[in-house]
PDB file of C-alpha atoms in Angstrom:
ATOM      1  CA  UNK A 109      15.485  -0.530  13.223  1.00 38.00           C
ATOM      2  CA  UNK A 110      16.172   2.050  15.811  1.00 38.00           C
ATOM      3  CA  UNK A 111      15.023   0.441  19.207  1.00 35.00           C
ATOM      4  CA  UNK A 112      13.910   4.051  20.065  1.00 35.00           C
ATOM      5  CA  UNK A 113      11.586   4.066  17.399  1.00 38.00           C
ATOM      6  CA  UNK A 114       9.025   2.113  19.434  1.00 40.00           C
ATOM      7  CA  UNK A 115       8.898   4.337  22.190  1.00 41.00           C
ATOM      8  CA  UNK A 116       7.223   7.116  20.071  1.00 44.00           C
ATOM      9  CA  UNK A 117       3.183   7.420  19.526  1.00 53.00           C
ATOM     10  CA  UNK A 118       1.674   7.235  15.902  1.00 53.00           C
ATOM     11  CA  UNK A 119       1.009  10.535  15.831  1.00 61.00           C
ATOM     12  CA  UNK A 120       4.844  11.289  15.114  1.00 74.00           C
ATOM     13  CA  UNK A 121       4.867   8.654  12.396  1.00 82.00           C
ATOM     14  CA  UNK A 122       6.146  10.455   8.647  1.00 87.00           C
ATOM     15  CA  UNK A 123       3.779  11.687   6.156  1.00 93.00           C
ATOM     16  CA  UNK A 124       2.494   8.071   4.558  1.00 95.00           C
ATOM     17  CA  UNK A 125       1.803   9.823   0.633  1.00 96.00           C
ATOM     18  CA  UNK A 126       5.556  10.586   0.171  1.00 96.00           C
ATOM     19  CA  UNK A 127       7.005   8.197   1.815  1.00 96.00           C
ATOM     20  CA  UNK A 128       4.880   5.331   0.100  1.00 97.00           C
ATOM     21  CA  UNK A 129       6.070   7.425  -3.327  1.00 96.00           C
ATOM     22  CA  UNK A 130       9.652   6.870  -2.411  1.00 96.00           C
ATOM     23  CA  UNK A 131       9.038   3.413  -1.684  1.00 97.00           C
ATOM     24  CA  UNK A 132       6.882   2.801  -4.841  1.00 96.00           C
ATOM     25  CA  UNK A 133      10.151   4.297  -6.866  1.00 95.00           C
ATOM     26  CA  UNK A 134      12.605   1.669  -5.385  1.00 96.00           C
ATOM     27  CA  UNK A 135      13.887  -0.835  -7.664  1.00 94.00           C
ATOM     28  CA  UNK A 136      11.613  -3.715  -8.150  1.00 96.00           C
ATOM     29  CA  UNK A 137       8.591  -2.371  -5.560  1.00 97.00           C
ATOM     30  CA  UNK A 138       6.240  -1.310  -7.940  1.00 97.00           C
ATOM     31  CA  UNK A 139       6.814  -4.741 -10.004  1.00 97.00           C
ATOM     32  CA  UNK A 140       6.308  -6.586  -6.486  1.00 97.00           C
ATOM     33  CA  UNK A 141       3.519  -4.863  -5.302  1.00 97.00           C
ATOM     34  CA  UNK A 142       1.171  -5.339  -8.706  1.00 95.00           C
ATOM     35  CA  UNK A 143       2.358  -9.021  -8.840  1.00 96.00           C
ATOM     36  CA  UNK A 144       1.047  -8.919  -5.713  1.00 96.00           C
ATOM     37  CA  UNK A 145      -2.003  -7.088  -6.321  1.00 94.00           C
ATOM     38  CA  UNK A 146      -3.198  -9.162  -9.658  1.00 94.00           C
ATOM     39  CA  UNK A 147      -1.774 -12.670  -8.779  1.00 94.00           C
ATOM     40  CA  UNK A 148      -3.035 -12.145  -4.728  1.00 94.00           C
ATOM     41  CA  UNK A 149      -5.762 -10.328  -4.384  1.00 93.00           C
ATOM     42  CA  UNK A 150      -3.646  -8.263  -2.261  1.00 94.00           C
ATOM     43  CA  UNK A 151      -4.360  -4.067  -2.073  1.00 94.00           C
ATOM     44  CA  UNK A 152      -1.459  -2.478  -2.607  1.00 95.00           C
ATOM     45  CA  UNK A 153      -2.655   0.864  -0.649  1.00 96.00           C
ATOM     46  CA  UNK A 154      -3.081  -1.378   2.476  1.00 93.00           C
ATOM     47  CA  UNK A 155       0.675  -2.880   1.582  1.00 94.00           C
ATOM     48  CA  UNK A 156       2.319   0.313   2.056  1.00 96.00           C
ATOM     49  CA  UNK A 157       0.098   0.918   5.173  1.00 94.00           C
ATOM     50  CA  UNK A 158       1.558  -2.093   6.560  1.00 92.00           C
ATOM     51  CA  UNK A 159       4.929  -1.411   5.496  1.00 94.00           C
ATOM     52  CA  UNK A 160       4.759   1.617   6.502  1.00 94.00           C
ATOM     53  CA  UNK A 161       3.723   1.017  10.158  1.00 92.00           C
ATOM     54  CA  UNK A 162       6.048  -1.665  10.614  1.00 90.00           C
ATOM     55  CA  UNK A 163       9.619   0.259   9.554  1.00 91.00           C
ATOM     56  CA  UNK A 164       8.496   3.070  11.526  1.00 90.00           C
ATOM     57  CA  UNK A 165       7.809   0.513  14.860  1.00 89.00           C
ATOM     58  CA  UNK A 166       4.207  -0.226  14.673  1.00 89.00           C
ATOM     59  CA  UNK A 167       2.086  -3.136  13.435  1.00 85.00           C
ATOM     60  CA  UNK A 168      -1.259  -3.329  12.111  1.00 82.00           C
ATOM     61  CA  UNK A 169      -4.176  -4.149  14.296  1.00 71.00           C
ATOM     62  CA  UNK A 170      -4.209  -8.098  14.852  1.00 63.00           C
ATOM     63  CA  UNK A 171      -8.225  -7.821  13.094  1.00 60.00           C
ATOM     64  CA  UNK A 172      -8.402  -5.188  10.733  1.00 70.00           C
ATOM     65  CA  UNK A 173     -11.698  -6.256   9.037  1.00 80.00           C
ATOM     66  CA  UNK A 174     -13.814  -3.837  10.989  1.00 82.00           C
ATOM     67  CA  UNK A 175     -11.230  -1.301  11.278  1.00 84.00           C
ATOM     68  CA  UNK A 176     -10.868  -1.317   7.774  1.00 89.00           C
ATOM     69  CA  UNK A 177     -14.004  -1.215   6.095  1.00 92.00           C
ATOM     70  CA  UNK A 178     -14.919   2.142   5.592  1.00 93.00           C
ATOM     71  CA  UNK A 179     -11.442   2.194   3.622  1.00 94.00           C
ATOM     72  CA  UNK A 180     -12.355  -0.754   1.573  1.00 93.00           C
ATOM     73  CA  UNK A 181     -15.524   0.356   1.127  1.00 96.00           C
ATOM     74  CA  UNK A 182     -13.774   3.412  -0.749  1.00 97.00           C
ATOM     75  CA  UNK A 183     -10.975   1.283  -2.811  1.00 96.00           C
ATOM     76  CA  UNK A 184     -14.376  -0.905  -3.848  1.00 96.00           C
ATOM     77  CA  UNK A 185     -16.527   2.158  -4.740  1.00 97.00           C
ATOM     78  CA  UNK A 186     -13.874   4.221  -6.258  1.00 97.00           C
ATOM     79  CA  UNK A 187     -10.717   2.945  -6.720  1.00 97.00           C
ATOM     80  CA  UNK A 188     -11.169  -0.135  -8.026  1.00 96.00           C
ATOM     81  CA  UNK A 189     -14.033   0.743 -11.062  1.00 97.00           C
ATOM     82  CA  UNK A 190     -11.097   3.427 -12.212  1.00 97.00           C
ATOM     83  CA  UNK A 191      -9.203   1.183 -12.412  1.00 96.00           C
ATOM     84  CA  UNK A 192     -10.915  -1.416 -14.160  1.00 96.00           C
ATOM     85  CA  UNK A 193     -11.819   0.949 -16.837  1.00 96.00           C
ATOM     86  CA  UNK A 194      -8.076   1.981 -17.245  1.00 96.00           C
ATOM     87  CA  UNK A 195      -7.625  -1.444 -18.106  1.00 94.00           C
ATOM     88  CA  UNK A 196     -10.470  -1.796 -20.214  1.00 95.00           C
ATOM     89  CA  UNK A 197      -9.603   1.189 -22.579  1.00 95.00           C
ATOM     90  CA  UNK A 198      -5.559  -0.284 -22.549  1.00 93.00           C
ATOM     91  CA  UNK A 199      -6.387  -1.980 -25.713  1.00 93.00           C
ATOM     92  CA  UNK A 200      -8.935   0.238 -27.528  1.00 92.00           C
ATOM     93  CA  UNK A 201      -6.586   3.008 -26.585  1.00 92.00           C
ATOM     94  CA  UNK A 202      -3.601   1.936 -28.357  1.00 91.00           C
ATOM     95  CA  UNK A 203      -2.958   3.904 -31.661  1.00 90.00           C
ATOM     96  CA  UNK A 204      -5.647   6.293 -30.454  1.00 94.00           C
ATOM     97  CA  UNK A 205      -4.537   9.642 -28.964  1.00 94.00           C
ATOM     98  CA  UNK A 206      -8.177  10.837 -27.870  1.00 93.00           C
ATOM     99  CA  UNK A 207      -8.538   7.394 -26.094  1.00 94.00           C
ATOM    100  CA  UNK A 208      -5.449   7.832 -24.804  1.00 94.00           C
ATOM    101  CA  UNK A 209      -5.778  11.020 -22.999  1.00 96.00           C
ATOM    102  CA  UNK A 210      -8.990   9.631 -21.348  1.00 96.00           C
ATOM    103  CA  UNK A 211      -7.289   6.925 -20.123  1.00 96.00           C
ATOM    104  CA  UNK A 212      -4.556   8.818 -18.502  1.00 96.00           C
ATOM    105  CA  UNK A 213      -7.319  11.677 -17.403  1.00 97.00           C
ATOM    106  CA  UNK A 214      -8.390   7.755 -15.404  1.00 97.00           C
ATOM    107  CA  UNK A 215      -5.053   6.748 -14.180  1.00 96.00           C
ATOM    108  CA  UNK A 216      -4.431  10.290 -12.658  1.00 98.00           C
ATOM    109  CA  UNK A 217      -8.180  10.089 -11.137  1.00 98.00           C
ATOM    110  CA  UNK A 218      -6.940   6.416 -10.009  1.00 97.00           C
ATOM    111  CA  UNK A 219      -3.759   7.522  -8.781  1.00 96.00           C
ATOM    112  CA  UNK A 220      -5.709  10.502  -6.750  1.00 98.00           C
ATOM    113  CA  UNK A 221      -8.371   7.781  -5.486  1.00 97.00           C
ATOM    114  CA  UNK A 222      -5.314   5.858  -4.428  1.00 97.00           C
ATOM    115  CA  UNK A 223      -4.058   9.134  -2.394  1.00 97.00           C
ATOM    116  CA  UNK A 224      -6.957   9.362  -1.206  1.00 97.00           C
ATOM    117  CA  UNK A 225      -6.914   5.817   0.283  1.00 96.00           C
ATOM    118  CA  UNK A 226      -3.693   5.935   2.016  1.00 96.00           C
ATOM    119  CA  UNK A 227      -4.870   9.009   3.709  1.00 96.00           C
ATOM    120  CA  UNK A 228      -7.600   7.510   5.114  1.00 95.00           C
ATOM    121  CA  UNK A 229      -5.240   4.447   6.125  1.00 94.00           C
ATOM    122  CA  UNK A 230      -2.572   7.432   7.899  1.00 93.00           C
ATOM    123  CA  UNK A 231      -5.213   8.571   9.484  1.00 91.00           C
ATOM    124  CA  UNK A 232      -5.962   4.752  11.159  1.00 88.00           C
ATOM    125  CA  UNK A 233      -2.286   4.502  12.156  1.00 84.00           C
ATOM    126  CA  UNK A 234      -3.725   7.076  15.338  1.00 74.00           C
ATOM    127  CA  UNK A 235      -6.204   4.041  16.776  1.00 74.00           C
ATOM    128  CA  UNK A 236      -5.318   1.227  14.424  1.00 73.00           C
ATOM    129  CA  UNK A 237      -1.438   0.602  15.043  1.00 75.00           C
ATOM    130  CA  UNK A 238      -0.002  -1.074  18.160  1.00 80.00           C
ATOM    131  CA  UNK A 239       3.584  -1.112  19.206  1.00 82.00           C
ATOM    132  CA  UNK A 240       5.549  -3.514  17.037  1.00 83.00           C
ATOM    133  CA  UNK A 241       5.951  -6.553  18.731  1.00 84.00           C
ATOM    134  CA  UNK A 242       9.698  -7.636  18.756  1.00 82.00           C
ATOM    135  CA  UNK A 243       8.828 -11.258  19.064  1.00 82.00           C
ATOM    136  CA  UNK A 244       6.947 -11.854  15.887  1.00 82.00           C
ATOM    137  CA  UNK A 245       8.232 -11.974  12.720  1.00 82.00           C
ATOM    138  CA  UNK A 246       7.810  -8.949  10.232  1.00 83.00           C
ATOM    139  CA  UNK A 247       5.542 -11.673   7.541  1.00 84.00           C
ATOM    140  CA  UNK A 248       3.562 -12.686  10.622  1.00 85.00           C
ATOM    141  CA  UNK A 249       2.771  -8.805  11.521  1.00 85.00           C
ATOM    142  CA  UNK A 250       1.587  -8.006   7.781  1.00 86.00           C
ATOM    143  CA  UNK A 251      -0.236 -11.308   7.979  1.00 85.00           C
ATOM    144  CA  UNK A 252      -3.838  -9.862   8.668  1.00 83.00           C
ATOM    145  CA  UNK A 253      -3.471  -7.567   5.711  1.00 86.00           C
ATOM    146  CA  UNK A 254      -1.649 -10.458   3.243  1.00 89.00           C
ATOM    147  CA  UNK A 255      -3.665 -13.726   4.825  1.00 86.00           C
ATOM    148  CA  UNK A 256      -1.636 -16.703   3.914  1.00 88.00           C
ATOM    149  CA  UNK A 257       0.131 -16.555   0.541  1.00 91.00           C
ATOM    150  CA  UNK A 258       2.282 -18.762  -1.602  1.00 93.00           C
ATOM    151  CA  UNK A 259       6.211 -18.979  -1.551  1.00 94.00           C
ATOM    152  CA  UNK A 260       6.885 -16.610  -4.840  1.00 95.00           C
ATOM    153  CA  UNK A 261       4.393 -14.173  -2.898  1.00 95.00           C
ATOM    154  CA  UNK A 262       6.089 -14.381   0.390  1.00 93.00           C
ATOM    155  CA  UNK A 263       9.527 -13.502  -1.861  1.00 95.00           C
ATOM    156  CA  UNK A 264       7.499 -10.339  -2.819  1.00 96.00           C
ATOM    157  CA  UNK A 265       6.814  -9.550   0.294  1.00 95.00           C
ATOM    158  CA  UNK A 266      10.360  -9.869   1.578  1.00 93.00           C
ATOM    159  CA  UNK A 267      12.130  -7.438  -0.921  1.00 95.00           C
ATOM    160  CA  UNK A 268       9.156  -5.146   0.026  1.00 96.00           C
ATOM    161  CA  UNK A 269      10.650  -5.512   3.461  1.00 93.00           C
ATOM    162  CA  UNK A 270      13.990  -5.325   2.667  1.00 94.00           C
ATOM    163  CA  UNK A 271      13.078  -2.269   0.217  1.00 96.00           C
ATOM    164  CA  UNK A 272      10.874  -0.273   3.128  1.00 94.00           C
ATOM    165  CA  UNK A 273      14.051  -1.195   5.850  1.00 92.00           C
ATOM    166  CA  UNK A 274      16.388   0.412   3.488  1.00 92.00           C
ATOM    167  CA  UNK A 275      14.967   3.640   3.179  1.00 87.00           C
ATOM    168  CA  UNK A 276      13.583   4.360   6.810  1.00 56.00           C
ATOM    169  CA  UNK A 277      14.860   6.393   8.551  1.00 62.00           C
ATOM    170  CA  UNK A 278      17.188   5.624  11.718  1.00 47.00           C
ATOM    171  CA  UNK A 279      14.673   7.720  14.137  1.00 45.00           C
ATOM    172  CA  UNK A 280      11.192   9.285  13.859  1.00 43.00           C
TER     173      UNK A 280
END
């Protein structure tokens, strides 16, 4: 990472939708992050957030839980019941095109609830990032968003890290 990078304020931080698209496409992210989603618990729109923050110099906010909520609130309310119905029509849907178009009319209304969520999350990065502290570790930063997890989990979250690293850019 560019040392420079941590000298700049949040509000010059990249557009968070495209770049979390480009991560998303990397080889083996999107596997990573729904392992890490299903087997976790873990939200993959506050993932990328974290990610995010932390390539471009930043780190979440030690406490996020109140910072947060109004963003989980949404993922709970929206995001999440789209998505649980995608799932539920998966196997009713199979062999049926008419059930099949509603189900992808769901995953694009997920997908949208999704953008929708890491807008809200860019628009934390103003009063929710800090500086990226050079003396903790990358795991320990994402820690508040991840809470402790197990050792295939913190592989996950590695190649995320390696993945995000590769594609940042060297200056803001």
């Amino acid at each position: 990472m560019n040392k420079s990078m941590g000298s700049h304020s949040n509000r010059n931080l990249p557009a968070l939708w495209p770049w979390a698209l480009a991560l998303y496409a990397r080889p083996g992210v999107s596997d990573a992050l729904l392992e890490l989603q299903n087997e976790a618990g873990l939200d993959v729109c506050e993932l990328l957030w974290g990610l995010w923050l932390l390539v471009h110099g930043r780190a979440p906010v030690a406490a996020p839980a109140s910072v947060l909520a109004p963003v989980r609130q949404w993922q709970q309310h929206y995001t999440q019941p789209l998505r649980q119905l995608r799932r539920d029509l998966k196997a009713q849907a199979a062999g049926r095109p008419e059930l099949e178009q509603m189900r992808t009319h769901i995953k694009k209304a997920e997908l949208q609830s999704e953008r929708e969520m890491l807008r809200q999350l860019e628009a934390l990065a103003v009063s929710a990032a800090l500086p990226r502290p050079a003396h903790l570790s990358f795991e320990a930063l994402l820690r508040p968003l991840t809470g402790e997890l197990n050792a295939r989990h913190h592989q996950l979250i590695s190649h995320l890290r390696l993945e995000s690293e590769n594609m940042a850019p060297t200056s803001c």
